[in-house]
Coordinates of C-alpha atoms and ligand atoms in Angstrom, one line a residue:
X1 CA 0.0 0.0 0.0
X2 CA 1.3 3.6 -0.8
X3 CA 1.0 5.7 2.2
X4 CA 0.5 9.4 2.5
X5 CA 4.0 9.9 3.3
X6 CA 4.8 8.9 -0.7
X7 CA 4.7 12.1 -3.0
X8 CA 3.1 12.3 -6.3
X9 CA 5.4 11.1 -8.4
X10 CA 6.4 7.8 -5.6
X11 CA 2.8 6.8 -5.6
X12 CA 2.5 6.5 -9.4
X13 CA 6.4 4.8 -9.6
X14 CA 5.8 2.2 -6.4
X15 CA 2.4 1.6 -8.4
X16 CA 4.6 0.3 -11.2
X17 CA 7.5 -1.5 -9.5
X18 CA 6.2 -2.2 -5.7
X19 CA 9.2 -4.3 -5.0
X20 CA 10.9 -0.6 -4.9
X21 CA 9.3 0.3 -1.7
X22 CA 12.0 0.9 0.9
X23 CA 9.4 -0.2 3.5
X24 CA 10.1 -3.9 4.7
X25 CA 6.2 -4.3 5.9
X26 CA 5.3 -3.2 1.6
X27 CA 8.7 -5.3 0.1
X28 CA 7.7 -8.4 2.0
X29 CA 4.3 -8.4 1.1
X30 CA 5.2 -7.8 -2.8
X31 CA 7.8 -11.0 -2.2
X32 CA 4.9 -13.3 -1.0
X33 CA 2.4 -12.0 -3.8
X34 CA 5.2 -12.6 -6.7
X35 CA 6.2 -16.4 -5.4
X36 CA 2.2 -16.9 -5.2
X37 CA 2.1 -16.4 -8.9
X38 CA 5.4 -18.4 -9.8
X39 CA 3.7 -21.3 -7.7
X40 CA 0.8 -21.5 -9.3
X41 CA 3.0 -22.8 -12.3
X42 CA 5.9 -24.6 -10.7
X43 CA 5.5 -27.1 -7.7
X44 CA 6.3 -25.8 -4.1
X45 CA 9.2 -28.2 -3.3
X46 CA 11.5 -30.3 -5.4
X47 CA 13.4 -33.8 -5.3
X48 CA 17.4 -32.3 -4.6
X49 CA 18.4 -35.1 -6.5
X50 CA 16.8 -33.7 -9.6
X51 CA 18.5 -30.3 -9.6
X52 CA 21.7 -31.7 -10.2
X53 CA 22.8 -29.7 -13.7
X54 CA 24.3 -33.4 -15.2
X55 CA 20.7 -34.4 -15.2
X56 CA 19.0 -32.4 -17.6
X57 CA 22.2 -30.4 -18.6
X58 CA 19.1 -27.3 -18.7
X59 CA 18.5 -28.7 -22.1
X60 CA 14.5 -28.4 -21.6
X61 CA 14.7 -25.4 -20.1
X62 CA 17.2 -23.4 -23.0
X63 CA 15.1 -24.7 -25.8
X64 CA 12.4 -22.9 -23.6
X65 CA 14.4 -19.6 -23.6
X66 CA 15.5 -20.6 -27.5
X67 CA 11.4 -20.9 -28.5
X68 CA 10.6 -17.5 -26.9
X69 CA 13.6 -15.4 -28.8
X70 CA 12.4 -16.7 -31.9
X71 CA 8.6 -16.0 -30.5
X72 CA 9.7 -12.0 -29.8
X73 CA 12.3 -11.7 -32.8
X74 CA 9.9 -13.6 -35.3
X75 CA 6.9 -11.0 -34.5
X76 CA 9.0 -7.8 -34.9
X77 CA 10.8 -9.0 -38.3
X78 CA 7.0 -9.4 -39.2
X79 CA 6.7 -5.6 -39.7
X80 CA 9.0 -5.2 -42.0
X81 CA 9.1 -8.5 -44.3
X82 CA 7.1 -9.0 -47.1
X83 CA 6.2 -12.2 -48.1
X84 CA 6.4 -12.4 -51.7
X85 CA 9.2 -13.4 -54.3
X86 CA 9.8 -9.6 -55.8
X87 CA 10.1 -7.9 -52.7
X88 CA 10.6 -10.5 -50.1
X89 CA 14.8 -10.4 -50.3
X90 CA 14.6 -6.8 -50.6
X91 CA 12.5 -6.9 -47.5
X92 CA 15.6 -8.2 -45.9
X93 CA 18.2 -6.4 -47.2
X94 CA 16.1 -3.2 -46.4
X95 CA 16.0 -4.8 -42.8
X96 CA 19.5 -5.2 -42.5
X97 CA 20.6 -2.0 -43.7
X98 CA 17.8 0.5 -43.1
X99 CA 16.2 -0.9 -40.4
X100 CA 17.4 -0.2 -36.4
X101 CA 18.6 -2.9 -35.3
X102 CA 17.0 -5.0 -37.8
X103 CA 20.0 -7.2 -39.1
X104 CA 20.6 -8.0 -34.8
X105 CA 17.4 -9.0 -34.7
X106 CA 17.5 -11.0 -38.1
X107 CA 20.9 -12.4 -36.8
X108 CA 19.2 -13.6 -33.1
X109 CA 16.3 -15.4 -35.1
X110 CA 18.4 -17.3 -37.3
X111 CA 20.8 -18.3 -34.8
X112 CA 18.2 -19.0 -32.1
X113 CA 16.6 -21.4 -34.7
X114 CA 19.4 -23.6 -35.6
X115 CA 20.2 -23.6 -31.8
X116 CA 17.2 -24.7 -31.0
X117 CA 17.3 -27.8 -33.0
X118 CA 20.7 -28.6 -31.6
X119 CA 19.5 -28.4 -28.3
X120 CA 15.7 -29.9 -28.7
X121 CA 18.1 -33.3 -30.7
X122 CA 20.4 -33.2 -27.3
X123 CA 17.2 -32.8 -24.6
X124 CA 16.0 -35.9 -27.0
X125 CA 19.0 -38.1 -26.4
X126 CA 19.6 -36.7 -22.1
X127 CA 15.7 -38.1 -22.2
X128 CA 16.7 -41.5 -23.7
X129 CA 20.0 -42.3 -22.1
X130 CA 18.5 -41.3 -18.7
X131 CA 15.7 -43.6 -19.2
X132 CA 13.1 -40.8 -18.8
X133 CA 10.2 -42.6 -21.7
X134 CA 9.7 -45.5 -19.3
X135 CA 6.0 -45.6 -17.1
X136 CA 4.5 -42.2 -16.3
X137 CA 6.8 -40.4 -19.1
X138 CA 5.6 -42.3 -21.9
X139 CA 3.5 -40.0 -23.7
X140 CA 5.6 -37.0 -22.8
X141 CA 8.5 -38.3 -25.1
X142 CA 5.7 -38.9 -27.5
X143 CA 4.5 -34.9 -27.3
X144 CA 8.4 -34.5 -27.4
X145 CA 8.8 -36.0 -30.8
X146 CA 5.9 -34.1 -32.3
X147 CA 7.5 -30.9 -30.9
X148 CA 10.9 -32.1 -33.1
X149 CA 8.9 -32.5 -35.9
X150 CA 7.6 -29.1 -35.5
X151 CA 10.8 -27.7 -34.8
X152 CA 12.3 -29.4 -37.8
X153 CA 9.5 -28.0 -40.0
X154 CA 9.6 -24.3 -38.8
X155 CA 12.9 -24.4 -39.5
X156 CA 12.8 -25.6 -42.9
X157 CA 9.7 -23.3 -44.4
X158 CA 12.2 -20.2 -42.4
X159 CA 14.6 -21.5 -44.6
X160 CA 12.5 -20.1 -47.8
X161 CA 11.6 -16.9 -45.9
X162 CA 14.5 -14.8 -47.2
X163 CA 14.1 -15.7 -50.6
X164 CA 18.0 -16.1 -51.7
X165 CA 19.9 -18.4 -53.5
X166 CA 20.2 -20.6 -50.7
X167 CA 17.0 -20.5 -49.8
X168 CA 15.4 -21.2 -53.3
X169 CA 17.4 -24.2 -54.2
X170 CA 17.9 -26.0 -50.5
X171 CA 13.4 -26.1 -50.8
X172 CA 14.1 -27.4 -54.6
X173 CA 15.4 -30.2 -54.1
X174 CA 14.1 -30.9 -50.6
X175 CA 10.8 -30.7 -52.1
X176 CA 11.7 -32.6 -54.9
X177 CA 12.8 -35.7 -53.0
X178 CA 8.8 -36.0 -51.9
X179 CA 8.0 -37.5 -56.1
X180 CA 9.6 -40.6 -55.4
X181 CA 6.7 -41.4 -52.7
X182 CA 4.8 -43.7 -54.4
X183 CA 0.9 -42.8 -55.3
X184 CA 0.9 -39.8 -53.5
X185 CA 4.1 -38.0 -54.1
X186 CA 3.6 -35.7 -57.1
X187 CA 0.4 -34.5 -55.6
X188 CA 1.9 -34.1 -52.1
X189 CA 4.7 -32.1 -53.5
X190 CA 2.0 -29.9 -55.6
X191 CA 0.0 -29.7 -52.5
X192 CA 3.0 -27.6 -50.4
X193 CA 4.4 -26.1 -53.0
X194 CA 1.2 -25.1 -54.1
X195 CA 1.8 -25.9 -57.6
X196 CA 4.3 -27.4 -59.7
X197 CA 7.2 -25.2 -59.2
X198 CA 8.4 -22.8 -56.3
X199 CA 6.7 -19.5 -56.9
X200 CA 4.6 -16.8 -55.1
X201 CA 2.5 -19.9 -53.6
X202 CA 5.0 -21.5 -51.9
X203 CA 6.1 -18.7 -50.2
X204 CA 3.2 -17.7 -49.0
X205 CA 2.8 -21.3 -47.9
X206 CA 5.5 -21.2 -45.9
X207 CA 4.8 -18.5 -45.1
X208 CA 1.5 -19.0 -42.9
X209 CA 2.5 -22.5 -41.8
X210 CA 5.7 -20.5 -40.1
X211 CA 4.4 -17.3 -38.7
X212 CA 0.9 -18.8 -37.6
X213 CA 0.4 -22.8 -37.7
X214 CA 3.5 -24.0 -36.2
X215 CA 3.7 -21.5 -33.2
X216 CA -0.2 -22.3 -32.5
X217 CA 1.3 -26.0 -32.8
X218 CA 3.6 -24.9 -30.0
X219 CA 1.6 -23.1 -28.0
X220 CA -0.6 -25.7 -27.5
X221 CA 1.9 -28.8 -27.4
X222 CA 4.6 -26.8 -24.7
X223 CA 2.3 -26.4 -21.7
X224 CA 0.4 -30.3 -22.1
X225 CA 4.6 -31.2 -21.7
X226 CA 5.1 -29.3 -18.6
X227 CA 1.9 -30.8 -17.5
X228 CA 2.8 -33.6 -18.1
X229 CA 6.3 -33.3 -16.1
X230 CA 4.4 -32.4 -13.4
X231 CA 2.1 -35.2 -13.7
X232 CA 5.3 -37.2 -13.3
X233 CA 5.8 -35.7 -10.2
X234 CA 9.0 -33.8 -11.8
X235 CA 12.3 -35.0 -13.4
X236 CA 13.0 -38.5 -13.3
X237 CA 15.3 -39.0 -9.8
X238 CA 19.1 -40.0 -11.1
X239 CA 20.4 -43.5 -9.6
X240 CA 22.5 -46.0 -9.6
X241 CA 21.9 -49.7 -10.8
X242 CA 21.8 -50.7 -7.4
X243 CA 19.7 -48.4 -5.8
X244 CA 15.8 -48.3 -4.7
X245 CA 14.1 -46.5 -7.0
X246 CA 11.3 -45.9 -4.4
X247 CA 14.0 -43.4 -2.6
X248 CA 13.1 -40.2 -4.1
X249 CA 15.8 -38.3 -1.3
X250 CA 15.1 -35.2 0.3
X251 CA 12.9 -32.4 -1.2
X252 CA 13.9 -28.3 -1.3
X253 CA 11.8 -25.4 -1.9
X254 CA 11.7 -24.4 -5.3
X255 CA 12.0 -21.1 -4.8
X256 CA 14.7 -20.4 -4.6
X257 CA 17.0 -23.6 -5.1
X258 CA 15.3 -24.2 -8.6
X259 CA 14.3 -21.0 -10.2
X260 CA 17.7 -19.4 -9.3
X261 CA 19.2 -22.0 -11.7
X262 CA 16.6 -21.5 -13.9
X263 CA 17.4 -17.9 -14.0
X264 CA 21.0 -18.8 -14.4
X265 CA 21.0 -21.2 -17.4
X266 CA 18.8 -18.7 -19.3
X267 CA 20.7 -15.7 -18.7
X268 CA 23.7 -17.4 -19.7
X269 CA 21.9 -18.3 -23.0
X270 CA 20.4 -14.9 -23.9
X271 CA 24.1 -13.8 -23.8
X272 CA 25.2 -16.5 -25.6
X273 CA 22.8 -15.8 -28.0
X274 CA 23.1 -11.9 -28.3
X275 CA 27.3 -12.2 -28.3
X276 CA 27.1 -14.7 -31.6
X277 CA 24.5 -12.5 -33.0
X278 CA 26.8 -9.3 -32.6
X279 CA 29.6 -11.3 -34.0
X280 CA 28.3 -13.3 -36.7
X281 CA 25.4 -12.2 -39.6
X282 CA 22.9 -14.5 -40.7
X283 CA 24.5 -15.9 -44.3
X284 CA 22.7 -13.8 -47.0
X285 CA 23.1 -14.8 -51.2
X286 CA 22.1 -13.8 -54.4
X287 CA 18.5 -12.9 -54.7
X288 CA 16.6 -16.4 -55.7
X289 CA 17.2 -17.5 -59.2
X290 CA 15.3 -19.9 -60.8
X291 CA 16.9 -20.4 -64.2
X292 CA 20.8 -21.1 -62.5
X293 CA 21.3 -23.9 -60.1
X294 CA 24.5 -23.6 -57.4
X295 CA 26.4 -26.6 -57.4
X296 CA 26.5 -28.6 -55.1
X297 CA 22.8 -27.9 -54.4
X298 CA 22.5 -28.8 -50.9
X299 CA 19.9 -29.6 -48.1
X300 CA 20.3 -27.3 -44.9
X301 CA 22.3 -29.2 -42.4
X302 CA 19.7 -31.3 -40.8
X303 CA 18.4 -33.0 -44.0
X304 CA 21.9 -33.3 -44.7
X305 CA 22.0 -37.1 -43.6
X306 CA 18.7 -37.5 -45.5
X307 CA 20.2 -36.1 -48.6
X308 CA 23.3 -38.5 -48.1
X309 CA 21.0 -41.7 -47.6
X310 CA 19.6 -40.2 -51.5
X311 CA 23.1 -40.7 -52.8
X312 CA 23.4 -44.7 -51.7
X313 CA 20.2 -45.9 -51.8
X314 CA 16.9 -46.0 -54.3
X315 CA 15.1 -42.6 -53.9
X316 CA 12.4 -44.4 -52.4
X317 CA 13.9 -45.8 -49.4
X318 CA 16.4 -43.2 -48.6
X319 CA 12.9 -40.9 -48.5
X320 CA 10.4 -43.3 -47.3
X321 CA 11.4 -46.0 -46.4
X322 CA 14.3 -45.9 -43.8
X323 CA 12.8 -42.6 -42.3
X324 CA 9.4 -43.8 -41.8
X325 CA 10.7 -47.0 -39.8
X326 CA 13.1 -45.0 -38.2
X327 CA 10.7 -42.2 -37.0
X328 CA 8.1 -45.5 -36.2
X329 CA 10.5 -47.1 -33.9
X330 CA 10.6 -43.8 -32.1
X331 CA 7.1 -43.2 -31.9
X332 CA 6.6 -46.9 -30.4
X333 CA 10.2 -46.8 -28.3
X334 CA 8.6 -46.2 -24.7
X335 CA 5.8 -49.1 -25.2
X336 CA 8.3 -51.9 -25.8
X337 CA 8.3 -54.6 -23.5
X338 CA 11.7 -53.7 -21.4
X339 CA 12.5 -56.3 -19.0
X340 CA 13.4 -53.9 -16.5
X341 CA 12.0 -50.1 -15.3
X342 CA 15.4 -48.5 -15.6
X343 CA 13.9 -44.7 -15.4
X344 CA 17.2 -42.5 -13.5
X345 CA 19.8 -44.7 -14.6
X346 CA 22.1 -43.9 -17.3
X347 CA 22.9 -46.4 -19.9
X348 CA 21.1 -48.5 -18.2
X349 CA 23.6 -50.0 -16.6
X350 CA 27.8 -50.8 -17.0
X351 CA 26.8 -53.1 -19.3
X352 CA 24.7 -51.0 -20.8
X353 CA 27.4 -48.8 -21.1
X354 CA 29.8 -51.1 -22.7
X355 CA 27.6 -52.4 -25.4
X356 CA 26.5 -48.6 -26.2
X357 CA 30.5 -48.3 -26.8
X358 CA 31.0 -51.2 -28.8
X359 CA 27.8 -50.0 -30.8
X360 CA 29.8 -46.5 -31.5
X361 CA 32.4 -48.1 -32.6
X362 CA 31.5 -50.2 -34.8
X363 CA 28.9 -47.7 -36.5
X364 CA 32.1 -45.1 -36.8
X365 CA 33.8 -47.6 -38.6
X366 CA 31.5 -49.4 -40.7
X367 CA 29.3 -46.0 -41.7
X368 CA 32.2 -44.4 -43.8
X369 CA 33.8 -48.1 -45.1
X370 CA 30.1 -48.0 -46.4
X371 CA 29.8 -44.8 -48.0
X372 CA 33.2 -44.9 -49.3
X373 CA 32.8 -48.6 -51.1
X374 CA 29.2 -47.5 -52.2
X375 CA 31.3 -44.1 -54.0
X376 CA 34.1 -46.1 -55.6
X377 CA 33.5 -49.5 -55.2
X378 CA 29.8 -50.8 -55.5
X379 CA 28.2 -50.3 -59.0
X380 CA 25.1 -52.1 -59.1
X381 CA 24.4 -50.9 -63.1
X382 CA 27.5 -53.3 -63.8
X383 CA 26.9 -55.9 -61.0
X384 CA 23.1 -56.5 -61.8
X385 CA 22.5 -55.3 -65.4
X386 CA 19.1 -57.0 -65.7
X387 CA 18.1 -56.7 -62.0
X388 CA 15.8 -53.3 -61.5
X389 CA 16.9 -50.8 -59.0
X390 CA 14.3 -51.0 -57.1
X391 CA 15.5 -54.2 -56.4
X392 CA 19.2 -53.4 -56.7
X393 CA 19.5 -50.4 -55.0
X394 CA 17.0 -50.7 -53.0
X395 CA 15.4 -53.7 -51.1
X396 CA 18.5 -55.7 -51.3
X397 CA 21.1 -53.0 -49.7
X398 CA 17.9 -52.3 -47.2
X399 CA 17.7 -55.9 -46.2
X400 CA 21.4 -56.9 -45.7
X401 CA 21.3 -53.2 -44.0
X402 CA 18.1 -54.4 -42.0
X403 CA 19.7 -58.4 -41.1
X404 CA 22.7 -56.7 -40.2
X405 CA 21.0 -54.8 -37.7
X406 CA 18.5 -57.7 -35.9
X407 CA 22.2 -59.8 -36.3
X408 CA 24.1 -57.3 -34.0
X409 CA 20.9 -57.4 -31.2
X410 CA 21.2 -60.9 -31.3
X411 CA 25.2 -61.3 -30.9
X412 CA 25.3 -58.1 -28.4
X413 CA 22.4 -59.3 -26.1
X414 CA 23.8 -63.0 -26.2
X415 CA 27.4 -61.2 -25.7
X416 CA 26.9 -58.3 -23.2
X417 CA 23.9 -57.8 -21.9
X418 CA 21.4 -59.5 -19.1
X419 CA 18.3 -57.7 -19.7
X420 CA 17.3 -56.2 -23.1
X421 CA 17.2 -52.4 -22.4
X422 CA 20.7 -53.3 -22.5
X423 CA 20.3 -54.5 -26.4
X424 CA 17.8 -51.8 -27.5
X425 CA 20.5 -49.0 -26.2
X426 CA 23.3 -50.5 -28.1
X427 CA 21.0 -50.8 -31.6
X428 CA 19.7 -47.0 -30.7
X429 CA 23.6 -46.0 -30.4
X430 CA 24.5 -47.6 -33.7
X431 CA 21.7 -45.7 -35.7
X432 CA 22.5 -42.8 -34.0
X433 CA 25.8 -42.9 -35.0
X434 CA 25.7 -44.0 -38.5
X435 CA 23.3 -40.4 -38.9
X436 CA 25.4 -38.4 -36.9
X437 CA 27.9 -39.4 -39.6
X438 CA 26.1 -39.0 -42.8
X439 CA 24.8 -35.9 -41.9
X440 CA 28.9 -34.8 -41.0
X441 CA 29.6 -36.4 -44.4
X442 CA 26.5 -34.4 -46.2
X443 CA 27.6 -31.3 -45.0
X444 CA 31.6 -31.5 -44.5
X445 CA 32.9 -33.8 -47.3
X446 CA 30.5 -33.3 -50.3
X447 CA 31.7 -31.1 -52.9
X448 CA 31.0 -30.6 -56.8
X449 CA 28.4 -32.7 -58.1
X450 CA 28.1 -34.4 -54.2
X451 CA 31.2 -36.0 -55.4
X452 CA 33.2 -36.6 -51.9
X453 CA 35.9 -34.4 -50.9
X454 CA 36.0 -31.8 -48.9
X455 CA 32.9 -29.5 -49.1
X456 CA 32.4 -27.0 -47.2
Ligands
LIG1 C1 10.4 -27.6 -28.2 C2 10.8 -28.7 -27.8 C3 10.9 -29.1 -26.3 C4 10.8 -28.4 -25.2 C5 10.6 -26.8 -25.1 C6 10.9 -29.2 -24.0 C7 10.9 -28.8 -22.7 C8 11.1 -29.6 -21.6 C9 11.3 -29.2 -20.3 C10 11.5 -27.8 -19.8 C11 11.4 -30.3 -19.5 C12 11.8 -30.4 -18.0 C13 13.3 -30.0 -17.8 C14 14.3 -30.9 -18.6 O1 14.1 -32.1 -18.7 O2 15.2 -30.3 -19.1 C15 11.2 -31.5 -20.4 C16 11.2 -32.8 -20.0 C17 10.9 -33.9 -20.8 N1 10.9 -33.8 -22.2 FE1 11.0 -32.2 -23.3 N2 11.0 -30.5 -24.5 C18 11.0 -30.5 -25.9 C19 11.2 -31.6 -26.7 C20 11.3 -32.9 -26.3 C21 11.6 -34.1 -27.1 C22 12.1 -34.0 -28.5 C23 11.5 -35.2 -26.3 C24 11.7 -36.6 -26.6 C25 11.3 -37.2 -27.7 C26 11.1 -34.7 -25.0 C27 10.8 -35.5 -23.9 C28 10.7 -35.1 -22.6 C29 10.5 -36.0 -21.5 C30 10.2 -37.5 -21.5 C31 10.6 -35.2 -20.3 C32 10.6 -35.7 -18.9 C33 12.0 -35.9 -18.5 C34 12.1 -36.4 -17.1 O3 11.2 -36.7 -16.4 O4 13.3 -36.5 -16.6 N3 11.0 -33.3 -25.0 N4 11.0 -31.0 -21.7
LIG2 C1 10.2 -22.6 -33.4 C2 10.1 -21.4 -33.8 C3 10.8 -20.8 -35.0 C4 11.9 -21.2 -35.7 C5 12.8 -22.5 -35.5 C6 12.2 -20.3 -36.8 C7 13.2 -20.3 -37.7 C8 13.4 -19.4 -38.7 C9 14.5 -19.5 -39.6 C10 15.7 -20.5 -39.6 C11 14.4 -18.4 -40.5 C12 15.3 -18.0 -41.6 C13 16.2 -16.9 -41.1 C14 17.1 -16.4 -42.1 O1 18.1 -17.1 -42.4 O2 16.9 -15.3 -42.5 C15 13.2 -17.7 -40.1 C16 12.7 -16.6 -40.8 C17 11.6 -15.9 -40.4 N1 10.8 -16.2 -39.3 FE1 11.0 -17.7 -38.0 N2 11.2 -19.3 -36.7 C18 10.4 -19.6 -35.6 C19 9.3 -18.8 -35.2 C20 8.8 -17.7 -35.8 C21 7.7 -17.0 -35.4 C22 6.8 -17.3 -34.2 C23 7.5 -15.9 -36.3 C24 6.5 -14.8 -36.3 C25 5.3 -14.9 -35.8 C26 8.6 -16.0 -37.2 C27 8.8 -15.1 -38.3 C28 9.8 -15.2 -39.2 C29 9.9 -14.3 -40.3 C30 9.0 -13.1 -40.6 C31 11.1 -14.7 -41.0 C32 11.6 -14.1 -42.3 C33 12.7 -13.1 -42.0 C34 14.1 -13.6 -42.2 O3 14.3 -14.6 -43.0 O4 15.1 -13.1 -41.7 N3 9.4 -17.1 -36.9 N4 12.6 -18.3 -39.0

């Protein structure tokens, strides 16, 4: 309460900012009003064990702070761009030259975007190895994947926002990978590029589905996870093998033990953020040109591996295919029958950790021998004349692929392991690695014509 010993000017100020007010009796009441709010959206004590940082190494929270820069940039670069192919990479050159502040503000959107996926993919895999999909957190890692998925996509119509060389061509071919779906393809890709070619539809497309569909998706799909955390009674409680996991330890106020790290990760991160922003621009080309093609043409960097995979196997299964029983094994990853509840443990256990080794290893040495071989070695026009490729390049490397695969469960759960968590970490490790390194291959060492070297 402002008292009459506050002047004019006081009353209206301690109106704004109460937490001003030299008197303790008016401080301490603000105090209690402002964690009253807070606790109305966070829980009122947490498990200690859980604020340990090599838990969730912040990752949940940062992409957090990551969604809502691109939420506050992405609405002011909405005044001045202009979503349509003759004026849309003029809109952004205007913006980075005319604009205050524009091409900061361009620089902490771009930035925050790839960032985000970086740090959504490593949340993903802190999730996995930590055993935080089993009972209870099921569905969560399935609102998780959905959020990827969204991620990935707002990423990729931004892509076409500025309209440049980069831009045009990266959406070409990406596009163009979505004819070889059988039955549907042609019309799918007609569908989102809202005709046959790249034009004024697609733009404005991508256009709507990036400034208003996927952050509604977002809106809507980032509290029911929170939720859902809660529902969970919080982060899953970190142990060892050995121990109960009934013993949830001792529980601390949240305020302050939690939201004071909170406060830390994401202050850290907005400066993170804003220093890379000052120090490097968003990459800016040519305006778009349809009639001359860069080469290489590539993917952005995360559908670099999916762009590799093109380049080794029939269009078909390096676009359907493998990703669709990749992203199904996903989807249906936390309703496996597991023969134990391993939720806090990571790897599983030190076997677990051993086999996810041995996995690593030998998917960083067999991935490249592959590609390599399949570049100077493996010609299945001379090998198979008469055989279709379809066949040749496609359901026969897919199933020696697929038998090598259920053969390394078998020989690593006989081998290693004494429950099969065990076996379903080492197989998740060996994918894992094989993409990590065709997506380093796709963007490092592909040069002119995607012939390998080194491409940067
Ligand atoms: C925009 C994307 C995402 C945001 C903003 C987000 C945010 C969060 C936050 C703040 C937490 C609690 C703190 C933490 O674990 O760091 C959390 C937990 C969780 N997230 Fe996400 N997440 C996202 C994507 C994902 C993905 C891709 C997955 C997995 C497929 C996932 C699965 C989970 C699960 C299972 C938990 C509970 C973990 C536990 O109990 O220890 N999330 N998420
Ligand atoms: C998960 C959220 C988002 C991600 C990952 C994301 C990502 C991107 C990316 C990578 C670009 C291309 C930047 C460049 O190189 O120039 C872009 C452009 C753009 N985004 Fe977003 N964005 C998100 C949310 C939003 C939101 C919520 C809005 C507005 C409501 C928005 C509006 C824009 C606009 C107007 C552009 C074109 C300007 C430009 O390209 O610099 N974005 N976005």
């Amino acid at each position: 309460m402002t008292s009459d010993r506050h002047n004019f000017l006081q009353r209206i100020w301690y109106s704004i900012f109460p937490g001003t007010r030299r008197d303790r009796v008016d401080r301490e009441h603000y105090r209690q009003f402002f964690n009253g709010l807070l606790l109305h959206f966070r829980p009122r004590v947490v498990p200690e064990r859980t604020l340990r940082f090599t838990l969730s190494w912040g990752l949940g929270g940062m992409a957090v702070v990551l969604v809502s820069l691109l939420f506050l940039t992405g609405l002011m670069l909405k005044f001045t761009y202009q979503p349509v192919p003759d004026r849309a990479y003029e809109s952004i050159v205007r913006m980075q030259n005319v604009v205050y502040f524009g091409q900061l503000i361009r620089n902490i959107h771009h930035w925050s975007g790839n960032a985000l996926l970086l740090v959504v993919f490593l949340h993903f895999l802190r999730v996995f190895f930590s055993g935080a999909f089993h009972s209870g957190r099921q569905f969560n890692w399935i609102l998780g994947l959905v959020m990827l998925l969204l991620i990935l996509a707002s990423n990729f119509t931004g892509y076409l926002l500025p309209w440049d060389q980069l831009a045009f061509w990266a959406v070409t071919i990406c596009t163009g990978m979505l004819e070889y779906i059988p039955g549907i393809g042609v019309g799918l890709q007609k569908f989102i590029r809202g005709g046959t070619d790249i034009g004024p539809a697609t733009l404005s497309i991508f256009y709507a589905i990036h400034t208003a569909i996927i952050p509604a998706g977002l809106i809507i799909l980032m509290p029911f996870h929170f939720w859902r955390v809660r529902k969970a009674r919080g982060l899953v409680i970190p142990r060892k093998p050995d121990d109960d996991p009934q013993d949830r330890g001792a529980s601390v106020a949240t305020i302050p033990n939690l939201i004071v790290r909170e406060l830390v990760v994401a202050s850290a991160l907005v400066a993170v953020m804003l220093l890379f922003s000052i120090l490097f621009n968003a990459p800016l080309e040519a305006k778009a040109n349809p009639g001359l093609s860069p080469n290489p043409t590539k993917a952005p960097w995360y559908f670099s591996g999916l762009q590799e995979l093109l380049l080794h196997f029939h269009p078909l299964f390096a676009v359907l295919v493998i990703p669709a029983v990749i992203l199904g094994l996903l989807f249906i990853l936390p309703y496996l029958r597991y023969d134990a509840d391993t939720a806090g443990v990571w790897f599983v256990s030190d076997q677990g950790r051993k086999a996810a080794v041995i996995a690593a290893v030998i998917a960083a040495i067999l991935t490249p021998l592959g590609i390599v071989a399949d570049e100077y070695v493996i010609s299945y026009a001379t090998w198979l004349p008469s055989v279709p490729p379809g066949i040749s390049n496609g359901i026969l490397p897919a199933t020696l692929i697929l038998a090598g695969i259920l053969g390394f469960y078998w020989w690593i759960k006989k081998k290693y392991c004494s429950i099969n968590n065990e076996a379903i970490l080492a197989v998740f490790v060996l994918l894992l690695t094989a993409f990590v390194i065709l997506t380093i291959t796709g963007i490092w060492f592909r040069g002119v014509g995607m012939k390998l070297g080194w491409g940067w």
